[in-house]
Amino acid sequence: VHNELSDGRTLALRTFPVFSENGDVVNVIEIAQDITEELRQQVEQGTADMESARSSLHQSLSAIEDLSKQREELVAMRDQLRGRLDEARSRASDARNRVHEIALRVESMRSSEDSLRSGIGRMQQQLSQLEQRCADLNAALESGKGPIGEQQARLEQQLQARSGVEARLSQARKDLEAIDHRLRELDQSRHRTEQRVQDERTRLDQTRMGRQEILVRSRTLEEQLVETGYEAGQLNAEMPEGAAVEAWQ
């Protein structure tokens, strides 16, 4: 039995009955023990334990809140990186398609160039033959062989044919120069496209590295939560509804 005195002390009372030979209680012995200091220490220890528990809970709630924010940020960053990865893949695919189209066009232009070069060769051969024929006709005129009028008419025809061949040859050369110019432009365009493809591949690799870094950071945050001695699922289940960090401070 505890008895509190007016001076603030607390006594623990113990009673022991004294029995006679017949078994009757003939007296009662009371022993009083001052337990004030012991009770004060128990109260202080209980208060300290409660404050420590409140501090640990506050730290855990703060850690959970920080981890939740970091998780949301990482999820948003992951989604953003996924979007950038999809865009980079799409741009890389478009660039590959453009490179393939340019390669086909270059191949077609080269075939046209070969055809034009072959035509120019034939035209040059015809021109050489015409020049030889003109030289023969001029020699015949000078030597007085054959009627002059007939030879002059034939010479005029050959000169007209030569002029036509030279005109076609000049146009073919212009077409060839245009094709060469277009081929150079296509080669430059292909080079720029290949450079863009390489840049997209570099950005794609950087995006993959960023995504890997986010995964590592996410695992690190989960490990930090485990090190606190709590599990997020258990804390969320045991936490009263409407609990806030300010209420535990």
Short mmCIF file of N, CA and C in Angstrom, two decimals, residues 10-159:
data_model
loop_
_atom_site.label_atom_id
_atom_site.label_comp_id
_atom_site.label_asym_id
_atom_site.label_seq_id
_atom_site.Cartn_x
_atom_site.Cartn_y
_atom_site.Cartn_z
N THR A 10 6.43 9.68 -0.39
CA THR A 10 5.55 8.54 -0.60
C THR A 10 6.12 7.36 0.16
N LEU A 11 5.25 6.74 0.98
CA LEU A 11 5.68 5.60 1.78
C LEU A 11 4.98 4.35 1.29
N ALA A 12 5.74 3.26 1.30
CA ALA A 12 5.19 1.95 0.99
C ALA A 12 4.95 1.23 2.31
N LEU A 13 3.69 0.93 2.62
CA LEU A 13 3.32 0.29 3.89
C LEU A 13 3.14 -1.20 3.69
N ARG A 14 3.73 -1.95 4.59
CA ARG A 14 3.57 -3.41 4.58
C ARG A 14 3.10 -3.84 5.99
N THR A 15 2.11 -4.67 6.01
CA THR A 15 1.56 -5.14 7.30
C THR A 15 1.80 -6.64 7.43
N PHE A 16 2.17 -7.01 8.65
CA PHE A 16 2.43 -8.43 8.96
C PHE A 16 1.64 -8.79 10.23
N PRO A 17 0.67 -9.66 10.16
CA PRO A 17 -0.08 -10.04 11.37
C PRO A 17 0.75 -10.96 12.28
N VAL A 18 0.45 -10.82 13.58
CA VAL A 18 1.12 -11.68 14.58
C VAL A 18 0.04 -12.60 15.16
N PHE A 19 0.27 -13.89 15.08
CA PHE A 19 -0.73 -14.87 15.50
C PHE A 19 -0.34 -15.46 16.87
N SER A 20 -1.39 -15.84 17.60
CA SER A 20 -1.17 -16.53 18.88
C SER A 20 -1.01 -18.02 18.63
N GLU A 21 -0.81 -18.73 19.70
CA GLU A 21 -0.65 -20.17 19.55
C GLU A 21 -1.93 -20.81 19.03
N ASN A 22 -3.06 -20.12 19.30
CA ASN A 22 -4.33 -20.66 18.84
C ASN A 22 -4.65 -20.24 17.41
N GLY A 23 -3.80 -19.43 16.81
CA GLY A 23 -4.04 -18.99 15.44
C GLY A 23 -4.79 -17.70 15.33
N ASP A 24 -5.01 -17.03 16.47
CA ASP A 24 -5.71 -15.77 16.43
C ASP A 24 -4.71 -14.64 16.23
N VAL A 25 -5.20 -13.58 15.55
CA VAL A 25 -4.36 -12.41 15.33
C VAL A 25 -4.36 -11.61 16.61
N VAL A 26 -3.21 -11.46 17.18
CA VAL A 26 -3.10 -10.73 18.44
C VAL A 26 -2.42 -9.39 18.24
N ASN A 27 -1.78 -9.18 17.11
CA ASN A 27 -1.10 -7.90 16.87
C ASN A 27 -0.81 -7.78 15.37
N VAL A 28 -0.58 -6.55 14.91
CA VAL A 28 -0.24 -6.27 13.51
C VAL A 28 1.00 -5.39 13.47
N ILE A 29 1.99 -5.82 12.73
CA ILE A 29 3.23 -5.04 12.59
C ILE A 29 3.21 -4.33 11.24
N GLU A 30 3.41 -3.05 11.24
CA GLU A 30 3.46 -2.26 10.02
C GLU A 30 4.89 -1.76 9.79
N ILE A 31 5.35 -1.90 8.56
CA ILE A 31 6.69 -1.42 8.17
C ILE A 31 6.50 -0.41 7.05
N ALA A 32 7.01 0.78 7.26
CA ALA A 32 6.90 1.86 6.26
C ALA A 32 8.27 2.09 5.62
N GLN A 33 8.27 2.18 4.27
CA GLN A 33 9.52 2.39 3.51
C GLN A 33 9.34 3.60 2.58
N ASP A 34 10.28 4.52 2.67
CA ASP A 34 10.22 5.72 1.83
C ASP A 34 10.67 5.35 0.40
N ILE A 35 9.71 5.42 -0.53
CA ILE A 35 10.00 5.07 -1.94
C ILE A 35 9.86 6.29 -2.84
N THR A 36 9.95 7.47 -2.25
CA THR A 36 9.78 8.71 -3.04
C THR A 36 10.81 8.80 -4.16
N GLU A 37 12.06 8.60 -3.82
CA GLU A 37 13.13 8.72 -4.82
C GLU A 37 13.01 7.65 -5.89
N GLU A 38 12.63 6.46 -5.52
CA GLU A 38 12.47 5.38 -6.49
C GLU A 38 11.35 5.69 -7.47
N LEU A 39 10.20 6.22 -6.93
CA LEU A 39 9.10 6.59 -7.80
C LEU A 39 9.49 7.74 -8.74
N ARG A 40 10.26 8.72 -8.17
CA ARG A 40 10.68 9.85 -9.00
C ARG A 40 11.56 9.38 -10.15
N GLN A 41 12.49 8.44 -9.86
CA GLN A 41 13.35 7.91 -10.91
C GLN A 41 12.54 7.15 -11.96
N GLN A 42 11.52 6.40 -11.50
CA GLN A 42 10.69 5.66 -12.46
C GLN A 42 9.91 6.61 -13.36
N VAL A 43 9.39 7.70 -12.75
CA VAL A 43 8.65 8.69 -13.54
C VAL A 43 9.57 9.36 -14.54
N GLU A 44 10.78 9.76 -14.08
CA GLU A 44 11.73 10.40 -14.98
C GLU A 44 12.15 9.47 -16.11
N GLN A 45 12.38 8.18 -15.77
CA GLN A 45 12.76 7.22 -16.79
C GLN A 45 11.64 7.02 -17.81
N GLY A 46 10.38 6.94 -17.30
CA GLY A 46 9.25 6.81 -18.20
C GLY A 46 9.09 8.02 -19.11
N THR A 47 9.32 9.21 -18.50
CA THR A 47 9.23 10.43 -19.32
C THR A 47 10.32 10.46 -20.39
N ALA A 48 11.55 10.07 -20.00
CA ALA A 48 12.66 10.03 -20.96
C ALA A 48 12.40 9.03 -22.07
N ASP A 49 11.86 7.84 -21.69
CA ASP A 49 11.54 6.84 -22.71
C ASP A 49 10.47 7.35 -23.67
N MET A 50 9.47 8.07 -23.11
CA MET A 50 8.42 8.60 -23.97
C MET A 50 8.97 9.66 -24.92
N GLU A 51 9.84 10.55 -24.41
CA GLU A 51 10.44 11.57 -25.27
C GLU A 51 11.30 10.93 -26.35
N SER A 52 12.06 9.88 -25.98
CA SER A 52 12.89 9.19 -26.96
C SER A 52 12.03 8.54 -28.04
N ALA A 53 10.89 7.92 -27.60
CA ALA A 53 10.00 7.30 -28.57
C ALA A 53 9.39 8.34 -29.49
N ARG A 54 9.00 9.50 -28.91
CA ARG A 54 8.44 10.58 -29.74
C ARG A 54 9.47 11.10 -30.73
N SER A 55 10.73 11.24 -30.27
CA SER A 55 11.79 11.72 -31.17
C SER A 55 12.04 10.72 -32.30
N SER A 56 12.08 9.43 -31.94
CA SER A 56 12.30 8.41 -32.97
C SER A 56 11.16 8.39 -33.98
N LEU A 57 9.92 8.53 -33.46
CA LEU A 57 8.77 8.54 -34.34
C LEU A 57 8.79 9.77 -35.26
N HIS A 58 9.17 10.91 -34.67
CA HIS A 58 9.26 12.14 -35.47
C HIS A 58 10.31 11.99 -36.58
N GLN A 59 11.47 11.44 -36.23
CA GLN A 59 12.52 11.24 -37.22
C GLN A 59 12.05 10.26 -38.31
N SER A 60 11.34 9.21 -37.88
CA SER A 60 10.85 8.23 -38.86
C SER A 60 9.82 8.86 -39.80
N LEU A 61 8.92 9.66 -39.22
CA LEU A 61 7.92 10.32 -40.06
C LEU A 61 8.58 11.29 -41.03
N SER A 62 9.58 12.03 -40.54
CA SER A 62 10.30 12.96 -41.42
C SER A 62 11.01 12.20 -42.53
N ALA A 63 11.65 11.07 -42.15
CA ALA A 63 12.36 10.27 -43.16
C ALA A 63 11.39 9.72 -44.20
N ILE A 64 10.20 9.27 -43.73
CA ILE A 64 9.21 8.74 -44.66
C ILE A 64 8.73 9.84 -45.60
N GLU A 65 8.48 11.03 -45.04
CA GLU A 65 8.03 12.14 -45.88
C GLU A 65 9.08 12.52 -46.92
N ASP A 66 10.36 12.58 -46.48
CA ASP A 66 11.44 12.91 -47.42
C ASP A 66 11.57 11.84 -48.49
N LEU A 67 11.48 10.57 -48.06
CA LEU A 67 11.60 9.48 -49.03
C LEU A 67 10.43 9.48 -50.01
N SER A 68 9.24 9.84 -49.53
CA SER A 68 8.08 9.91 -50.42
C SER A 68 8.27 11.00 -51.46
N LYS A 69 8.78 12.17 -51.00
CA LYS A 69 9.02 13.26 -51.95
C LYS A 69 10.07 12.86 -52.97
N GLN A 70 11.16 12.25 -52.47
CA GLN A 70 12.22 11.83 -53.38
C GLN A 70 11.71 10.78 -54.37
N ARG A 71 10.84 9.88 -53.87
CA ARG A 71 10.30 8.86 -54.75
C ARG A 71 9.44 9.50 -55.84
N GLU A 72 8.60 10.48 -55.45
CA GLU A 72 7.78 11.16 -56.45
C GLU A 72 8.65 11.87 -57.48
N GLU A 73 9.73 12.54 -57.00
CA GLU A 73 10.63 13.21 -57.94
C GLU A 73 11.29 12.22 -58.88
N LEU A 74 11.72 11.08 -58.32
CA LEU A 74 12.38 10.07 -59.16
C LEU A 74 11.39 9.47 -60.17
N VAL A 75 10.15 9.25 -59.73
CA VAL A 75 9.15 8.71 -60.67
C VAL A 75 8.91 9.70 -61.81
N ALA A 76 8.79 11.01 -61.43
CA ALA A 76 8.59 12.03 -62.48
C ALA A 76 9.79 12.09 -63.42
N MET A 77 11.00 12.01 -62.83
CA MET A 77 12.21 12.04 -63.66
C MET A 77 12.28 10.80 -64.55
N ARG A 78 11.87 9.64 -63.98
CA ARG A 78 11.88 8.42 -64.78
C ARG A 78 10.93 8.53 -65.96
N ASP A 79 9.71 9.06 -65.70
CA ASP A 79 8.74 9.23 -66.79
C ASP A 79 9.27 10.20 -67.84
N GLN A 80 9.92 11.28 -67.35
CA GLN A 80 10.48 12.25 -68.31
C GLN A 80 11.56 11.61 -69.16
N LEU A 81 12.43 10.83 -68.51
CA LEU A 81 13.50 10.17 -69.26
C LEU A 81 12.94 9.14 -70.23
N ARG A 82 11.87 8.46 -69.82
CA ARG A 82 11.25 7.51 -70.74
C ARG A 82 10.71 8.23 -71.97
N GLY A 83 10.07 9.41 -71.72
CA GLY A 83 9.58 10.18 -72.86
C GLY A 83 10.70 10.63 -73.77
N ARG A 84 11.81 11.10 -73.16
CA ARG A 84 12.94 11.53 -73.97
C ARG A 84 13.56 10.35 -74.71
N LEU A 85 13.56 9.17 -74.05
CA LEU A 85 14.10 7.98 -74.71
C LEU A 85 13.25 7.60 -75.92
N ASP A 86 11.92 7.66 -75.76
CA ASP A 86 11.04 7.35 -76.89
C ASP A 86 11.23 8.35 -78.02
N GLU A 87 11.36 9.65 -77.65
CA GLU A 87 11.58 10.67 -78.68
C GLU A 87 12.91 10.44 -79.41
N ALA A 88 13.95 10.11 -78.62
CA ALA A 88 15.26 9.86 -79.24
C ALA A 88 15.20 8.65 -80.17
N ARG A 89 14.50 7.62 -79.74
CA ARG A 89 14.36 6.44 -80.60
C ARG A 89 13.61 6.80 -81.88
N SER A 90 12.54 7.61 -81.74
CA SER A 90 11.78 8.01 -82.92
C SER A 90 12.63 8.84 -83.87
N ARG A 91 13.40 9.79 -83.31
CA ARG A 91 14.26 10.61 -84.16
C ARG A 91 15.34 9.76 -84.83
N ALA A 92 15.88 8.81 -84.09
CA ALA A 92 16.90 7.94 -84.68
C ALA A 92 16.32 7.10 -85.82
N SER A 93 15.07 6.61 -85.61
CA SER A 93 14.43 5.83 -86.68
C SER A 93 14.17 6.69 -87.91
N ASP A 94 13.69 7.94 -87.68
CA ASP A 94 13.47 8.84 -88.81
C ASP A 94 14.77 9.14 -89.54
N ALA A 95 15.85 9.35 -88.76
CA ALA A 95 17.14 9.65 -89.38
C ALA A 95 17.63 8.46 -90.21
N ARG A 96 17.44 7.25 -89.69
CA ARG A 96 17.85 6.06 -90.46
C ARG A 96 17.04 5.97 -91.76
N ASN A 97 15.74 6.26 -91.67
CA ASN A 97 14.92 6.22 -92.89
C ASN A 97 15.39 7.26 -93.90
N ARG A 98 15.73 8.47 -93.41
CA ARG A 98 16.21 9.50 -94.33
C ARG A 98 17.53 9.11 -94.96
N VAL A 99 18.41 8.51 -94.16
CA VAL A 99 19.69 8.05 -94.71
C VAL A 99 19.46 7.01 -95.80
N HIS A 100 18.50 6.09 -95.56
CA HIS A 100 18.21 5.06 -96.56
C HIS A 100 17.66 5.70 -97.84
N GLU A 101 16.74 6.68 -97.68
CA GLU A 101 16.19 7.35 -98.85
C GLU A 101 17.27 8.08 -99.63
N ILE A 102 18.15 8.77 -98.92
CA ILE A 102 19.23 9.50 -99.59
C ILE A 102 20.16 8.53 -100.32
N ALA A 103 20.44 7.38 -99.69
CA ALA A 103 21.30 6.39 -100.34
C ALA A 103 20.66 5.89 -101.63
N LEU A 104 19.33 5.66 -101.60
CA LEU A 104 18.65 5.23 -102.83
C LEU A 104 18.71 6.31 -103.91
N ARG A 105 18.50 7.56 -103.48
CA ARG A 105 18.55 8.64 -104.46
C ARG A 105 19.96 8.81 -105.04
N VAL A 106 20.97 8.66 -104.19
CA VAL A 106 22.35 8.75 -104.67
C VAL A 106 22.64 7.64 -105.67
N GLU A 107 22.15 6.44 -105.36
CA GLU A 107 22.38 5.32 -106.27
C GLU A 107 21.70 5.58 -107.61
N SER A 108 20.45 6.15 -107.56
CA SER A 108 19.75 6.46 -108.80
C SER A 108 20.48 7.53 -109.60
N MET A 109 20.99 8.56 -108.88
CA MET A 109 21.72 9.63 -109.57
C MET A 109 23.01 9.10 -110.18
N ARG A 110 23.65 8.18 -109.49
CA ARG A 110 24.88 7.61 -110.04
C ARG A 110 24.59 6.79 -111.30
N SER A 111 23.46 6.07 -111.28
CA SER A 111 23.09 5.32 -112.49
C SER A 111 22.83 6.27 -113.65
N SER A 112 22.14 7.41 -113.35
CA SER A 112 21.90 8.40 -114.41
C SER A 112 23.20 9.00 -114.90
N GLU A 113 24.13 9.21 -113.96
CA GLU A 113 25.43 9.77 -114.34
C GLU A 113 26.18 8.81 -115.26
N ASP A 114 26.15 7.53 -114.92
CA ASP A 114 26.82 6.55 -115.77
C ASP A 114 26.20 6.52 -117.17
N SER A 115 24.85 6.61 -117.21
CA SER A 115 24.17 6.61 -118.50
C SER A 115 24.55 7.83 -119.33
N LEU A 116 24.60 9.00 -118.66
CA LEU A 116 24.98 10.22 -119.36
C LEU A 116 26.43 10.18 -119.83
N ARG A 117 27.29 9.64 -118.99
CA ARG A 117 28.69 9.53 -119.40
C ARG A 117 28.83 8.62 -120.64
N SER A 118 28.04 7.54 -120.63
CA SER A 118 28.09 6.65 -121.79
C SER A 118 27.58 7.37 -123.03
N GLY A 119 26.47 8.16 -122.89
CA GLY A 119 25.95 8.91 -124.02
C GLY A 119 26.93 9.96 -124.51
N ILE A 120 27.63 10.62 -123.56
CA ILE A 120 28.63 11.61 -123.94
C ILE A 120 29.77 10.96 -124.72
N GLY A 121 30.14 9.75 -124.28
CA GLY A 121 31.21 9.03 -124.99
C GLY A 121 30.81 8.73 -126.43
N ARG A 122 29.53 8.28 -126.59
CA ARG A 122 29.07 8.00 -127.95
C ARG A 122 29.02 9.28 -128.79
N MET A 123 28.56 10.36 -128.17
CA MET A 123 28.50 11.63 -128.89
C MET A 123 29.89 12.12 -129.28
N GLN A 124 30.84 11.97 -128.40
CA GLN A 124 32.20 12.38 -128.72
C GLN A 124 32.78 11.54 -129.86
N GLN A 125 32.43 10.25 -129.86
CA GLN A 125 32.88 9.40 -130.96
C GLN A 125 32.25 9.84 -132.28
N GLN A 126 30.93 10.16 -132.23
CA GLN A 126 30.27 10.66 -133.44
C GLN A 126 30.88 11.98 -133.89
N LEU A 127 31.21 12.84 -132.94
CA LEU A 127 31.81 14.12 -133.29
C LEU A 127 33.17 13.92 -133.95
N SER A 128 33.94 12.98 -133.41
CA SER A 128 35.24 12.70 -134.02
C SER A 128 35.07 12.19 -135.45
N GLN A 129 34.07 11.33 -135.64
CA GLN A 129 33.82 10.83 -136.99
C GLN A 129 33.40 11.96 -137.94
N LEU A 130 32.55 12.88 -137.42
CA LEU A 130 32.12 14.00 -138.24
C LEU A 130 33.28 14.94 -138.56
N GLU A 131 34.12 15.17 -137.59
CA GLU A 131 35.28 16.02 -137.84
C GLU A 131 36.21 15.40 -138.90
N GLN A 132 36.35 14.07 -138.79
CA GLN A 132 37.16 13.38 -139.80
C GLN A 132 36.52 13.49 -141.18
N ARG A 133 35.18 13.37 -141.19
CA ARG A 133 34.48 13.48 -142.47
C ARG A 133 34.61 14.88 -143.05
N CYS A 134 34.52 15.89 -142.18
CA CYS A 134 34.69 17.27 -142.65
C CYS A 134 36.09 17.49 -143.21
N ALA A 135 37.06 16.92 -142.52
CA ALA A 135 38.44 17.05 -142.99
C ALA A 135 38.60 16.39 -144.36
N ASP A 136 37.96 15.23 -144.53
CA ASP A 136 38.03 14.55 -145.83
C ASP A 136 37.37 15.38 -146.92
N LEU A 137 36.19 15.98 -146.55
CA LEU A 137 35.50 16.80 -147.54
C LEU A 137 36.31 18.04 -147.90
N ASN A 138 36.90 18.66 -146.92
CA ASN A 138 37.73 19.83 -147.20
C ASN A 138 38.92 19.47 -148.10
N ALA A 139 39.50 18.31 -147.84
CA ALA A 139 40.62 17.86 -148.67
C ALA A 139 40.16 17.59 -150.10
N ALA A 140 38.93 17.02 -150.22
CA ALA A 140 38.40 16.75 -151.56
C ALA A 140 38.12 18.04 -152.32
N LEU A 141 37.60 19.05 -151.58
CA LEU A 141 37.34 20.33 -152.22
C LEU A 141 38.63 20.98 -152.71
N GLU A 142 39.62 20.89 -151.85
CA GLU A 142 40.88 21.52 -152.23
C GLU A 142 41.52 20.84 -153.44
N SER A 143 41.36 19.56 -153.52
CA SER A 143 41.97 18.84 -154.65
C SER A 143 41.14 18.90 -155.92
N GLY A 144 39.90 19.50 -155.84
CA GLY A 144 39.05 19.64 -157.00
C GLY A 144 38.37 18.37 -157.42
N LYS A 145 38.29 17.41 -156.54
CA LYS A 145 37.63 16.16 -156.88
C LYS A 145 36.13 16.32 -156.71
N GLY A 146 35.37 15.84 -157.71
CA GLY A 146 33.91 15.87 -157.64
C GLY A 146 33.37 17.25 -157.88
N PRO A 147 32.11 17.32 -158.12
CA PRO A 147 31.47 18.61 -158.34
C PRO A 147 31.53 19.45 -157.07
N ILE A 148 31.86 20.71 -157.24
CA ILE A 148 32.01 21.58 -156.07
C ILE A 148 30.68 21.80 -155.38
N GLY A 149 29.62 21.98 -156.16
CA GLY A 149 28.32 22.23 -155.54
C GLY A 149 27.86 21.07 -154.67
N GLU A 150 28.04 19.85 -155.19
CA GLU A 150 27.64 18.65 -154.41
C GLU A 150 28.47 18.52 -153.16
N GLN A 151 29.74 18.76 -153.28
CA GLN A 151 30.62 18.64 -152.11
C GLN A 151 30.29 19.70 -151.06
N GLN A 152 29.95 20.93 -151.53
CA GLN A 152 29.60 21.97 -150.58
C GLN A 152 28.30 21.63 -149.84
N ALA A 153 27.34 21.08 -150.59
CA ALA A 153 26.08 20.70 -149.94
C ALA A 153 26.30 19.62 -148.89
N ARG A 154 27.11 18.66 -149.25
CA ARG A 154 27.40 17.60 -148.27
C ARG A 154 28.16 18.16 -147.07
N LEU A 155 29.04 19.13 -147.34
CA LEU A 155 29.79 19.74 -146.25
C LEU A 155 28.85 20.50 -145.31
N GLU A 156 27.87 21.23 -145.90
CA GLU A 156 26.92 21.95 -145.08
C GLU A 156 26.10 21.00 -144.20
N GLN A 157 25.68 19.87 -144.80
CA GLN A 157 24.94 18.88 -144.02
C GLN A 157 25.76 18.34 -142.85
N GLN A 158 27.04 18.06 -143.14
CA GLN A 158 27.90 17.53 -142.09
C GLN A 158 28.14 18.57 -141.00
N LEU A 159 28.27 19.87 -141.44
CA LEU A 159 28.48 20.92 -140.45
C LEU A 159 27.23 21.10 -139.58
#
